[in-house]
Short mmCIF file of C-alpha atoms and ligand atoms in Angstrom, two decimals:
data_model
loop_
_atom_site.label_atom_id
_atom_site.label_comp_id
_atom_site.label_asym_id
_atom_site.label_seq_id
_atom_site.Cartn_x
_atom_site.Cartn_y
_atom_site.Cartn_z
CA MET A 693 -4.19 14.89 12.85
CA LYS A 694 -0.45 15.54 14.80
CA LEU A 695 1.71 12.60 15.68
CA GLU A 696 4.08 13.30 18.36
CA LEU A 697 6.63 11.49 20.31
CA LEU A 698 6.12 12.88 23.85
CA LYS A 699 8.74 12.38 26.93
CA SER A 700 6.78 11.84 30.18
CA SER A 701 6.26 9.13 32.46
CA PHE A 702 2.99 6.92 32.32
CA GLU A 703 1.04 8.65 35.01
CA GLN A 704 1.41 11.70 32.98
CA ILE A 705 -0.75 11.24 30.21
CA SER A 706 -3.53 13.13 29.96
CA SER A 707 -5.45 12.32 26.65
CA ASP A 708 -8.75 11.36 26.36
CA LEU A 709 -7.66 7.58 25.78
CA VAL A 710 -4.44 5.80 26.69
CA VAL A 711 -3.88 2.75 25.31
CA VAL A 712 -1.52 0.04 26.49
CA PHE A 713 0.36 -2.62 24.82
CA ALA A 714 -0.13 -6.39 26.60
CA THR A 715 1.55 -9.72 25.63
CA LYS A 716 0.74 -13.18 26.42
CA ALA A 717 3.00 -15.68 27.94
CA ALA A 718 4.19 -18.50 25.25
CA ALA A 719 1.49 -21.47 25.80
CA LYS A 720 4.14 -23.74 27.19
CA ASP A 721 5.17 -21.19 29.76
CA THR A 722 2.31 -20.65 31.63
CA GLY A 723 2.52 -21.10 35.07
CA LYS A 724 6.03 -22.54 34.78
CA GLU A 725 7.19 -20.01 37.17
CA SER A 726 5.27 -20.90 40.22
CA GLY A 727 6.02 -23.60 42.74
CA LYS A 728 2.94 -24.36 44.00
CA LYS A 729 0.78 -27.00 42.76
CA ALA A 730 -2.49 -25.20 43.08
CA ASP A 731 -1.18 -21.79 41.16
CA LYS A 732 0.37 -23.79 38.88
CA LYS A 733 -3.47 -25.48 37.52
CA ASP A 734 -5.21 -21.89 38.19
CA LYS A 735 -2.37 -20.16 35.70
CA GLU A 736 -2.99 -22.53 33.09
CA GLN A 737 -6.09 -22.37 32.80
CA LYS A 738 -5.89 -18.70 31.82
CA PRO A 739 -3.17 -16.97 29.67
CA LYS A 740 -0.89 -14.99 31.72
CA VAL A 741 -1.26 -11.46 30.17
CA THR A 742 1.89 -9.02 30.77
CA VAL A 743 1.77 -5.52 31.01
CA GLU A 744 5.54 -3.78 30.81
CA GLY A 745 7.38 -0.72 31.67
CA LEU A 746 4.90 1.09 33.01
CA GLY A 747 6.76 1.46 36.67
CA LYS A 748 5.17 0.55 39.84
CA THR A 749 2.46 2.84 40.39
CA GLY A 750 1.50 2.44 36.50
CA THR A 751 1.45 -0.86 36.39
CA ALA A 752 -0.55 -1.65 39.53
CA THR A 753 -3.73 0.56 38.37
CA VAL A 754 -3.53 -0.67 35.04
CA THR A 755 -3.22 -4.23 36.63
CA GLU A 756 -5.80 -3.33 38.38
CA LYS A 757 -8.11 -2.87 36.09
CA ILE A 758 -7.41 -5.66 33.60
CA THR A 759 -8.16 -8.55 36.20
CA SER A 760 -11.42 -8.77 35.63
CA ALA A 761 -11.35 -8.95 32.29
CA LEU A 762 -8.61 -11.74 32.81
CA GLU A 763 -11.17 -13.53 35.01
CA ASP A 764 -14.23 -13.59 32.69
CA GLY A 765 -11.93 -13.74 29.56
CA SER A 766 -12.27 -11.13 27.73
CA LEU A 767 -8.60 -10.26 27.52
CA SER A 768 -5.86 -12.81 26.38
CA ALA A 769 -3.32 -10.18 24.68
CA SER A 770 -3.51 -11.77 21.53
CA ALA A 771 -2.37 -10.07 18.69
CA CYS A 772 -4.97 -7.04 17.87
CA GLU A 773 -7.36 -7.97 20.48
CA PHE A 774 -8.64 -4.62 21.83
CA VAL A 775 -10.35 -4.31 25.33
CA LEU A 776 -11.87 -0.90 26.34
CA PHE A 777 -12.23 0.04 29.65
CA ARG A 778 -14.34 3.41 29.79
CA ASP A 779 -13.56 6.28 32.14
CA ALA A 780 -11.55 4.03 33.49
CA LYS A 781 -9.15 7.08 35.08
CA VAL A 782 -5.86 5.56 34.83
CA ALA A 783 -3.15 8.25 34.75
CA GLN A 784 -4.69 11.27 33.92
CA ALA A 785 -6.57 9.59 31.35
CA ARG A 786 -10.25 9.08 30.85
CA HIS A 787 -10.34 6.18 29.42
CA LEU A 788 -7.96 3.12 29.24
CA ALA A 789 -7.67 0.49 26.54
CA VAL A 790 -5.38 -2.37 26.30
CA VAL A 791 -4.49 -4.06 23.07
CA GLY A 792 -2.71 -7.04 22.71
CA LEU A 793 0.88 -8.01 20.65
CA GLY A 794 0.80 -12.22 21.02
CA GLU A 795 3.38 -13.76 22.36
CA VAL A 796 7.10 -11.55 22.60
CA LYS A 797 8.70 -14.29 20.40
CA ASP A 798 6.55 -13.60 17.57
CA ILE A 799 6.42 -9.59 17.81
CA THR A 800 7.10 -8.28 14.53
CA ALA A 801 7.11 -4.45 13.02
CA GLU A 802 3.62 -5.75 11.15
CA VAL A 803 2.41 -7.10 14.66
CA ILE A 804 3.23 -3.52 16.04
CA ARG A 805 1.60 -1.62 12.87
CA GLN A 806 -1.48 -3.90 12.86
CA ALA A 807 -2.18 -3.51 16.43
CA VAL A 808 -1.60 0.31 16.67
CA ALA A 809 -4.10 0.82 13.62
CA THR A 810 -6.16 -1.28 15.64
CA ALA A 811 -6.30 0.89 18.61
CA PHE A 812 -6.51 3.72 16.52
CA THR A 813 -9.59 2.68 14.70
CA SER A 814 -11.20 1.67 18.01
CA ALA A 815 -10.24 4.39 19.38
CA LYS A 816 -11.99 6.56 17.09
CA ALA A 817 -15.20 4.63 17.47
CA ALA A 818 -14.93 5.17 21.11
CA LYS A 819 -15.23 8.90 20.02
CA ALA A 820 -11.61 9.65 21.54
CA LYS A 821 -10.28 13.10 20.37
CA SER A 822 -6.67 12.39 21.64
CA VAL A 823 -5.16 9.05 22.02
CA SER A 824 -1.40 8.39 23.71
CA PHE A 825 0.09 4.92 23.71
CA ALA A 826 2.04 4.14 26.14
CA MET A 827 5.24 3.02 24.32
CA ASP A 828 7.20 1.68 27.47
CA SER A 829 4.41 -0.97 27.65
CA LEU A 830 5.53 -1.95 24.20
CA ALA A 831 7.50 -5.51 24.79
CA HIS A 832 9.23 -6.58 21.70
CA ASN A 833 11.86 -8.73 20.60
CA SER A 834 15.14 -6.82 20.20
CA LEU A 835 13.82 -4.55 17.46
CA SER A 836 15.20 -1.44 17.17
CA PRO A 837 13.26 1.76 18.57
CA GLU A 838 13.42 3.63 14.87
CA ILE A 839 11.70 0.48 13.92
CA VAL A 840 9.10 0.26 16.75
CA MET A 841 8.54 3.73 16.36
CA GLN A 842 7.73 3.71 12.40
CA ALA A 843 5.52 0.40 12.29
CA ALA A 844 3.42 2.24 15.86
CA ALA A 845 3.28 5.66 13.86
CA GLU A 846 2.51 3.80 10.23
CA GLY A 847 -0.61 2.00 12.12
CA ALA A 848 -2.09 5.09 13.70
CA ALA A 849 -1.45 7.37 10.55
CA LEU A 850 -2.53 5.21 8.04
CA ALA A 851 -5.57 4.11 9.96
CA SER A 852 -6.48 7.54 10.31
CA TYR A 853 -7.19 8.22 6.20
CA SER A 854 -11.16 8.40 5.20
CA PHE A 855 -12.93 9.56 2.04
CA HIS A 856 -15.63 11.61 3.55
CA GLU A 857 -14.89 14.52 0.95
CA PHE A 858 -18.21 14.45 -0.82
CA LYS A 859 -20.63 13.70 2.25
CA SER A 860 -22.44 16.98 2.82
CA GLY A 861 -22.44 18.73 6.15
CA LYS A 862 -19.63 15.68 7.19
CA LYS A 863 -16.49 17.21 9.33
CA ASP A 864 -13.87 15.26 10.46
CA ASP A 865 -15.03 14.37 13.82
CA GLY A 866 -11.68 11.65 13.99
CA VAL A 867 -8.99 11.71 16.34
CA THR A 868 -6.84 14.95 16.42
CA THR A 869 -4.00 14.22 18.54
CA VAL A 870 -1.99 11.33 18.78
CA HIS A 871 0.95 10.57 21.49
CA PHE A 872 3.49 8.35 21.87
CA VAL A 873 4.56 8.51 24.87
CA SER A 874 7.86 6.94 26.78
CA THR A 875 10.29 8.04 29.50
CA SER A 876 13.19 8.21 27.25
CA LYS A 877 13.49 9.77 23.62
CA ASN A 878 16.17 8.95 21.28
CA LYS A 879 17.04 9.85 17.89
CA GLY A 880 16.03 6.37 16.37
CA GLN A 881 12.07 7.08 17.71
CA GLU A 882 12.75 10.72 16.37
CA LYS A 883 13.75 9.18 12.68
CA GLY A 884 10.96 6.09 12.76
CA LEU A 885 8.11 8.89 13.35
CA GLU A 886 9.02 11.12 10.95
CA THR A 887 9.67 8.79 7.81
CA ALA A 888 5.86 7.13 9.27
CA THR A 889 4.73 10.31 8.72
CA VAL A 890 5.74 11.00 5.40
CA LEU A 891 5.15 7.42 3.69
CA ALA A 892 1.44 7.49 5.55
CA GLU A 893 1.45 10.84 4.20
CA CYS A 894 2.09 9.63 0.55
CA VAL A 895 -0.20 6.46 1.02
CA ASN A 896 -3.22 8.68 2.07
CA PHE A 897 -2.70 10.59 -0.68
CA SER A 898 -2.27 7.73 -3.63
CA ARG A 899 -5.56 6.57 -1.38
CA TRP A 900 -7.07 9.88 -2.13
CA LEU A 901 -6.40 9.71 -5.55
CA GLY A 902 -7.31 6.36 -5.75
CA ASP A 903 -11.12 6.53 -3.99
CA ARG A 904 -11.78 9.47 -6.08
CA PRO A 905 -14.52 8.90 -8.84
CA GLY A 906 -13.95 8.83 -12.69
CA ASN A 907 -15.65 12.32 -13.37
CA ARG A 908 -13.18 13.82 -9.87
CA MET A 909 -10.42 12.01 -11.43
CA THR A 910 -9.89 12.27 -15.04
CA PRO A 911 -6.27 11.90 -16.61
CA THR A 912 -6.25 15.58 -16.29
CA ILE A 913 -7.14 16.00 -13.05
CA LEU A 914 -4.66 13.10 -12.01
CA ALA A 915 -1.79 15.17 -13.46
CA GLU A 916 -2.68 18.40 -12.60
CA GLU A 917 -2.89 16.87 -8.73
CA THR A 918 0.14 15.27 -8.95
CA ALA A 919 2.14 18.54 -10.49
CA LYS A 920 0.15 20.05 -7.09
CA ALA A 921 1.46 17.57 -4.90
CA ALA A 922 5.32 17.96 -6.10
CA LYS A 923 5.83 21.41 -5.68
CA GLY A 924 8.31 22.22 -2.96
CA THR A 925 9.80 18.82 -3.70
CA LYS A 926 12.71 17.91 -6.01
CA LEU A 927 10.53 16.47 -8.09
CA LYS A 928 10.04 17.35 -11.29
CA VAL A 929 7.16 16.43 -13.03
CA THR A 930 6.41 16.82 -16.80
CA VAL A 931 2.47 15.84 -18.89
CA TRP A 932 2.65 15.09 -22.17
CA ASP A 933 -0.35 15.71 -23.60
CA LYS A 934 -2.29 13.78 -26.57
CA ALA A 935 -0.36 15.47 -29.36
CA LYS A 936 2.91 14.80 -27.53
CA ILE A 937 1.72 10.94 -27.16
CA LYS A 938 1.26 10.93 -30.78
CA THR A 939 4.33 12.07 -32.33
CA GLU A 940 5.97 9.89 -29.43
CA LYS A 941 4.27 6.89 -31.29
CA MET A 942 2.82 5.68 -27.86
CA ASN A 943 -0.25 4.23 -30.39
CA SER A 944 -1.30 1.60 -28.27
CA PHE A 945 -1.62 3.95 -25.51
CA LEU A 946 -3.18 6.62 -27.42
CA SER A 947 -5.53 3.86 -28.90
CA VAL A 948 -7.18 2.62 -25.37
CA SER A 949 -7.72 6.67 -24.70
CA LEU A 950 -9.64 7.50 -28.16
CA GLY A 951 -13.30 6.02 -26.53
CA SER A 952 -13.50 8.91 -24.46
CA SER A 953 -13.96 12.28 -23.89
CA GLN A 954 -11.18 12.92 -21.88
CA ASP A 955 -7.61 13.82 -23.15
CA PRO A 956 -4.73 11.02 -22.07
CA LYS A 957 -1.82 12.25 -20.06
CA PHE A 958 1.46 10.73 -19.53
CA ILE A 959 2.88 11.79 -16.25
CA ILE A 960 6.66 12.04 -15.97
CA MET A 961 8.11 12.36 -12.72
CA GLU A 962 12.11 12.41 -11.82
CA TYR A 963 14.04 12.74 -8.70
CA LYS A 964 17.46 12.39 -8.65
CA GLY A 965 18.96 12.44 -5.35
CA ALA A 966 22.07 10.63 -6.26
CA ALA A 967 25.39 11.27 -8.68
CA ALA A 968 24.15 11.61 -12.56
CA SER A 969 25.94 8.40 -13.10
CA LYS A 970 23.63 6.10 -10.67
CA LYS A 971 21.39 4.33 -12.66
CA PRO A 972 17.92 5.13 -11.77
CA VAL A 973 14.77 2.62 -10.90
CA CYS A 974 11.97 3.27 -12.91
CA PHE A 975 8.40 2.92 -11.36
CA VAL A 976 5.26 2.19 -13.82
CA GLY A 977 1.86 2.63 -13.01
CA LYS A 978 -1.89 1.63 -14.50
CA GLY A 979 -3.68 4.67 -14.91
CA LEU A 980 -6.85 3.79 -15.93
CA THR A 981 -9.08 6.38 -14.55
CA PHE A 982 -12.38 4.61 -15.53
CA ASP A 983 -12.39 1.16 -17.36
CA SER A 984 -15.84 0.54 -18.93
CA GLY A 985 -13.86 -2.39 -20.80
CA GLY A 986 -15.05 -0.33 -23.69
CA ILE A 987 -16.78 -2.50 -26.68
CA SER A 988 -16.23 -4.99 -25.05
CA ILE A 989 -17.75 -3.69 -22.19
CA LYS A 990 -18.13 -5.13 -19.11
CA PRO A 991 -21.48 -6.14 -17.04
CA SER A 992 -22.56 -3.38 -14.96
CA GLY A 993 -22.42 -5.10 -11.66
CA GLY A 994 -19.96 -3.41 -9.48
CA MET A 995 -18.48 -1.81 -12.85
CA GLU A 996 -18.16 1.49 -10.35
CA GLU A 997 -14.92 0.00 -8.87
CA MET A 998 -13.88 0.21 -11.78
CA LYS A 999 -12.50 3.90 -10.82
CA TYR A 1000 -10.00 2.47 -8.88
CA ASP A 1001 -8.32 0.92 -12.18
CA MET A 1002 -5.84 4.11 -11.47
CA CYS A 1003 -4.65 2.90 -8.36
CA GLY A 1004 -1.31 1.57 -9.78
CA GLY A 1005 -0.24 4.88 -10.92
CA ALA A 1006 -1.48 6.19 -8.17
CA ASN A 1007 0.80 4.18 -6.01
CA VAL A 1008 3.82 5.06 -8.35
CA ILE A 1009 3.01 8.83 -7.47
CA GLY A 1010 2.61 7.96 -3.80
CA THR A 1011 6.09 6.16 -3.94
CA MET A 1012 7.81 8.86 -6.16
CA LEU A 1013 5.93 11.67 -3.80
CA ALA A 1014 7.54 9.62 -0.52
CA ILE A 1015 11.23 8.96 -2.59
CA ALA A 1016 11.40 13.05 -2.80
CA LYS A 1017 10.25 13.89 0.37
CA LEU A 1018 12.21 11.46 2.86
CA GLY A 1019 15.20 13.00 0.36
CA LEU A 1020 16.51 9.75 -0.47
CA LYS A 1021 19.94 9.37 -1.89
CA VAL A 1022 19.13 7.55 -5.48
CA ASN A 1023 17.96 8.29 -8.51
CA ALA A 1024 13.86 7.42 -9.59
CA ILE A 1025 11.78 7.76 -12.27
CA GLY A 1026 8.17 7.12 -12.09
CA LEU A 1027 5.55 7.06 -15.02
CA VAL A 1028 1.90 6.94 -15.03
CA PRO A 1029 0.03 6.42 -18.57
CA ALA A 1030 -3.24 7.76 -17.51
CA THR A 1031 -6.40 7.48 -19.77
CA GLU A 1032 -10.17 6.29 -19.64
CA ASN A 1033 -10.86 3.27 -21.07
CA MET A 1034 -14.68 4.08 -23.01
CA PRO A 1035 -16.80 2.68 -26.07
CA GLY A 1036 -16.88 5.96 -27.98
CA PRO A 1037 -17.45 6.09 -31.41
CA SER A 1038 -13.18 6.23 -32.19
CA ALA A 1039 -13.14 3.20 -29.64
CA ASN A 1040 -10.44 0.38 -30.24
CA LYS A 1041 -13.02 -2.58 -31.92
CA PRO A 1042 -12.09 -5.91 -31.50
CA GLY A 1043 -9.91 -6.87 -34.08
CA ASP A 1044 -7.92 -3.54 -34.48
CA ILE A 1045 -4.57 -3.75 -35.10
CA VAL A 1046 -2.29 -1.43 -33.04
CA ILE A 1047 1.62 -0.64 -33.04
CA ALA A 1048 3.49 -0.03 -30.12
CA ARG A 1049 6.62 2.32 -29.61
CA ASN A 1050 8.81 -0.03 -30.05
CA GLY A 1051 7.08 -1.29 -33.06
CA LYS A 1052 5.66 -4.33 -32.15
CA SER A 1053 2.13 -4.80 -33.77
CA ILE A 1054 -0.86 -5.69 -31.40
CA GLU A 1055 -4.33 -7.39 -32.18
CA VAL A 1056 -6.62 -5.64 -29.81
CA ASN A 1057 -9.27 -8.92 -29.56
CA ASN A 1058 -10.79 -8.05 -26.10
CA THR A 1059 -10.49 -3.83 -25.50
CA ASP A 1060 -11.06 -4.64 -21.74
CA ALA A 1061 -8.03 -6.17 -21.74
CA GLU A 1062 -6.76 -2.32 -21.52
CA GLY A 1063 -4.48 -1.88 -19.09
CA ARG A 1064 -1.26 -3.82 -21.09
CA LEU A 1065 -1.89 -1.60 -23.82
CA ILE A 1066 -0.80 1.37 -21.83
CA LEU A 1067 2.01 0.03 -19.95
CA ASN A 1068 3.57 -1.72 -23.09
CA ASP A 1069 4.56 1.74 -23.97
CA ALA A 1070 5.60 3.29 -20.95
CA LEU A 1071 7.35 0.47 -20.62
CA VAL A 1072 9.33 1.24 -23.65
CA TYR A 1073 10.19 4.30 -22.60
CA ALA A 1074 10.79 3.15 -19.07
CA CYS A 1075 13.43 0.87 -21.09
CA GLU A 1076 14.96 4.17 -23.05
CA GLN A 1077 16.07 5.54 -19.34
CA LYS A 1078 18.90 2.71 -19.30
CA PRO A 1079 17.22 1.91 -15.43
CA ALA A 1080 18.86 -0.47 -12.85
CA ALA A 1081 15.47 -1.93 -12.74
CA ILE A 1082 11.88 -1.31 -13.77
CA PHE A 1083 8.93 -2.51 -11.58
CA ASP A 1084 5.41 -2.12 -12.49
CA ALA A 1085 2.29 -1.80 -10.36
CA ALA A 1086 -1.16 -2.24 -11.93
CA THR A 1087 -4.58 -3.71 -11.66
CA LEU A 1088 -4.36 -5.78 -14.35
CA THR A 1089 -6.11 -9.09 -14.10
CA GLY A 1090 -9.34 -10.45 -12.52
CA ALA A 1091 -7.74 -13.53 -12.49
CA MET A 1092 -5.09 -12.41 -9.86
CA VAL A 1093 -7.79 -11.75 -7.77
CA VAL A 1094 -9.10 -15.48 -8.19
CA ALA A 1095 -5.64 -16.62 -7.41
CA LEU A 1096 -4.42 -15.05 -4.70
CA GLY A 1097 -7.65 -12.65 -3.11
CA ASN A 1098 -6.97 -9.58 -1.44
CA ILE A 1099 -4.12 -10.82 0.66
CA HIS A 1100 -1.06 -10.81 -1.24
CA THR A 1101 0.08 -9.12 -4.26
CA GLY A 1102 1.56 -11.38 -7.22
CA PHE A 1103 4.30 -10.14 -8.80
CA PHE A 1104 5.89 -11.53 -12.06
CA THR A 1105 9.92 -11.90 -12.87
CA ARG A 1106 12.34 -13.94 -14.43
CA ASN A 1107 15.25 -12.83 -12.44
CA ASP A 1108 15.71 -14.08 -9.59
CA LYS A 1109 17.86 -11.91 -8.00
CA LEU A 1110 15.15 -9.33 -8.55
CA ALA A 1111 12.86 -11.66 -6.64
CA ALA A 1112 15.00 -12.02 -3.79
CA LYS A 1113 15.33 -8.27 -3.43
CA VAL A 1114 11.34 -7.90 -3.66
CA ASP A 1115 10.67 -10.80 -1.21
CA ALA A 1116 13.35 -8.79 0.88
CA ALA A 1117 11.91 -5.36 0.61
CA ALA A 1118 8.60 -6.70 1.04
CA LYS A 1119 9.41 -8.34 4.14
CA SER A 1120 10.82 -4.93 5.97
CA THR A 1121 7.71 -3.62 4.89
CA GLY A 1122 5.29 -6.11 6.21
CA GLU A 1123 3.52 -5.89 2.86
CA LEU A 1124 2.23 -9.60 1.62
CA VAL A 1125 3.87 -10.47 -1.92
CA TRP A 1126 3.97 -13.46 -3.80
CA ARG A 1127 6.03 -14.64 -6.62
CA MET A 1128 3.77 -16.13 -9.81
CA PRO A 1129 5.13 -17.96 -12.66
CA LEU A 1130 6.86 -16.73 -16.07
CA VAL A 1131 7.77 -18.93 -18.54
CA ASP A 1132 7.64 -19.64 -22.20
CA PHE A 1133 4.43 -21.31 -22.32
CA HIS A 1134 2.88 -18.02 -21.10
CA ALA A 1135 4.59 -15.89 -23.95
CA ARG A 1136 3.54 -18.44 -26.94
CA ASP A 1137 -0.04 -17.86 -25.75
CA MET A 1138 0.20 -14.28 -26.60
CA LYS A 1139 1.22 -14.78 -29.97
CA GLY A 1140 -1.12 -13.20 -32.31
CA THR A 1141 -2.41 -14.52 -35.72
CA TYR A 1142 -2.54 -11.22 -38.34
CA ALA A 1143 0.05 -9.09 -35.71
CA ASP A 1144 2.95 -9.90 -33.73
CA LEU A 1145 1.04 -9.74 -30.41
CA SER A 1146 -2.75 -10.98 -29.25
CA ASN A 1147 -3.95 -8.45 -26.03
CA ILE A 1148 -5.46 -11.73 -25.17
CA SER A 1149 -4.48 -15.49 -24.24
CA SER A 1150 -5.08 -18.21 -26.93
CA GLY A 1151 -5.08 -20.63 -23.99
CA LYS A 1152 -7.32 -20.76 -21.04
CA GLY A 1153 -6.46 -19.99 -17.63
CA ALA A 1154 -3.44 -18.28 -15.80
CA GLY A 1155 -4.51 -14.75 -17.10
CA SER A 1156 -2.41 -13.23 -14.76
CA ALA A 1157 0.51 -15.03 -15.74
CA THR A 1158 -0.01 -14.12 -19.70
CA ALA A 1159 -0.86 -10.68 -18.83
CA ALA A 1160 2.89 -10.56 -17.55
CA ALA A 1161 4.05 -12.50 -20.40
CA PHE A 1162 2.39 -9.97 -22.90
CA LEU A 1163 4.26 -6.81 -21.14
CA GLU A 1164 7.74 -8.81 -21.27
CA ASN A 1165 7.57 -7.95 -24.76
CA PHE A 1166 8.28 -4.30 -24.30
CA VAL A 1167 11.22 -4.83 -21.57
CA ASP A 1168 14.71 -5.27 -22.52
CA LYS A 1169 15.97 -8.63 -21.75
CA ASP A 1170 19.00 -6.56 -19.87
CA ILE A 1171 17.03 -4.83 -17.47
CA PRO A 1172 15.60 -6.34 -14.68
CA TRP A 1173 11.88 -6.00 -14.22
CA ALA A 1174 9.23 -7.34 -12.05
CA HIS A 1175 5.13 -6.93 -12.52
CA PHE A 1176 2.89 -6.10 -9.74
CA ASP A 1177 -0.48 -7.43 -10.26
CA ILE A 1178 -2.50 -5.57 -7.13
CA ALA A 1179 -5.92 -6.13 -8.70
CA GLY A 1180 -6.83 -7.90 -5.90
CA THR A 1181 -4.97 -5.93 -3.21
CA GLY A 1182 -5.35 -2.26 -4.53
CA TRP A 1183 -8.49 -1.59 -2.47
CA HIS A 1184 -11.32 -3.15 -0.55
CA ASN A 1185 -8.49 -5.28 1.73
CA GLY A 1186 -9.16 -3.61 5.08
CA ASP A 1187 -11.13 -6.46 6.30
CA ARG A 1188 -7.35 -7.96 6.13
CA PHE A 1189 -4.78 -5.29 7.27
CA PRO A 1190 -6.39 -3.06 9.84
CA TYR A 1191 -4.11 -0.10 8.87
CA ASN A 1192 -6.11 0.24 5.08
CA PRO A 1193 -9.40 1.46 5.05
CA ARG A 1194 -11.98 -1.56 4.28
CA LYS A 1195 -13.57 0.30 1.49
CA GLY A 1196 -11.59 2.15 -0.65
CA ALA A 1197 -7.66 2.45 -2.36
CA SER A 1198 -4.94 1.17 -0.21
CA GLY A 1199 -1.98 2.27 -1.34
CA ALA A 1200 -0.62 -1.11 -1.86
CA MET A 1201 3.30 -1.50 -2.69
CA ILE A 1202 4.40 2.24 -1.93
CA ARG A 1203 6.08 1.48 0.95
CA THR A 1204 7.44 -1.94 -0.37
CA PHE A 1205 8.52 0.30 -3.73
CA VAL A 1206 10.19 3.16 -1.41
CA GLU A 1207 12.23 0.37 -0.02
CA LEU A 1208 12.65 -1.20 -3.79
CA ALA A 1209 14.41 2.53 -4.83
CA GLN A 1210 17.22 2.06 -1.94
CA ALA A 1211 17.86 -1.80 -3.09
CA PHE A 1212 20.57 -1.07 -6.18
N1 LIG B 2043 -8.86 -3.69 -14.48
C1 LIG B 2043 -9.37 -4.81 -15.37
C2 LIG B 2043 -8.48 -5.55 -14.29
C3 LIG B 2043 -9.78 -6.04 -12.72
C4 LIG B 2043 -10.88 -6.61 -12.57
C5 LIG B 2043 -8.83 -5.40 -11.93
C6 LIG B 2043 -11.63 -6.61 -11.50
C7 LIG B 2043 -9.62 -5.71 -10.64
C8 LIG B 2043 -10.91 -6.03 -10.55
C9 LIG B 2043 -8.25 -5.20 -15.96
O1 LIG B 2043 -8.56 -4.02 -17.39
C10 LIG B 2043 -9.33 -5.82 -17.22
O2 LIG B 2043 -10.70 -5.93 -17.86
N2 LIG B 2043 -8.94 -7.44 -17.65
C11 LIG B 2043 -9.55 -8.79 -18.21
C12 LIG B 2043 -8.65 -9.08 -19.07
C13 LIG B 2043 -9.13 -10.02 -19.83
C14 LIG B 2043 -10.38 -9.46 -21.02
C15 LIG B 2043 -8.20 -10.77 -20.51
C16 LIG B 2043 -9.93 -9.29 -17.25
O3 LIG B 2043 -9.36 -9.56 -15.98
O4 LIG B 2043 -11.04 -10.04 -17.20
MN1 LIG B 2044 -10.28 -3.88 -18.54
ZN1 LIG B 2045 -8.56 -2.44 -16.49
#
């Protein structure tokens, strides 16, 4: 799909479908401007919808079309409301659509991203091949042209993703061209479009890694696809095989792979965009290409979803690719331990004791708590790189889904300054995060009976926090670290966010991680 910025008047727009943005007056303002009593009453009953910036003729033709929708109440311009006028023949376009932004004072980049995504998805359903967004109609509150364009383009590009690789005979019948049309065109808009295009490309690539089933996205394939995607960029990819993982003393990670016939891989991605003296930011992602639970096997219902257990890893790969393709002036390292968790003859057994790279011993009391057994060795390796900060992303605990559902990503850190950086980064990307507690009580619950640590908690509840407390044992105290549990947000959250697939991997935290890479 092509995304283009076009300098053109509204009247010249000739796509299959033209989308104009509408805002609604604040409830208290409705009808205020009119002195006449009868008029005031009339306006109070109906929301006041405004479409801006289309010029005299444009506004007149659009207004004419939407008046009836206003009359019967099918249009109110609330955020993400979409109304299609088939064969409206406005401008040179065949169909007209109006998408709501809500009240001007509430318009943020995320409101724009969601509105454009909604409009895009609806345009696709209406079988439009080419869609134009009338950007002059996009009213907002002092957002820069760059931010507005980036948010709009992300909305369309992220919503364009679909996974149909294995459906025979299915050709991509989606939208082929998206034009963002405005009468003026500036550098900020161009930059916004460019950034959005790269970010969406990397998010969509990550989604594809996640959506592929376990037999088509093994640790080996994951490593190969990462290397392939990094070709032509400044990203250096190194892959450690099983023997190397063993000599590097990543025996906790290795132990998880032993029940599978698929070899584990440790994927290292390095990007140098700043002076060698600048400390890198490290990203670590759980790359469990299929989690059956191992000997502590999972119930069969819904087990197929465990192909998504590598979404943390896929999102770190997406993050690193985006950093490299945007040419950011930062140093960054991405680490993905990749393996299956299967109940083969050499699999971890409950009670087995394994020794991690930093020498700590761990009782594997539940083989389904495997994510922490692969992340720990990767975190130790991350600390050895003397990073400015470490961020990890993992579909780590079902408890996270219970706590926050598929709306917020829960993150854990004891470092308040780092938490503030995470909140600021997430605010700018619109991704919803929520800081979760991590205190010494959680750490106490992870002590082992026969080894230093147990991989499951001795207490009840707070399963996400105790998992974070386990991981903390593998991070040097002086290195700022935050753990993101994306169990609820890594996939199937498109019923919340219109730019994500309803079913399938989301790419959660990639855009926020790219922001965080620039925060040190
Ligand atoms: N990959 C799962 C966590 C998960 C479950 C993510 C459901 C998304 C949806 C993880 O490896 C796991 O099995 N965790 C266990 C830990 C428990 C045994 C302490 C869990 O959450 O049940
Ligand atoms: Mn598991
Ligand atoms: Zn898992």
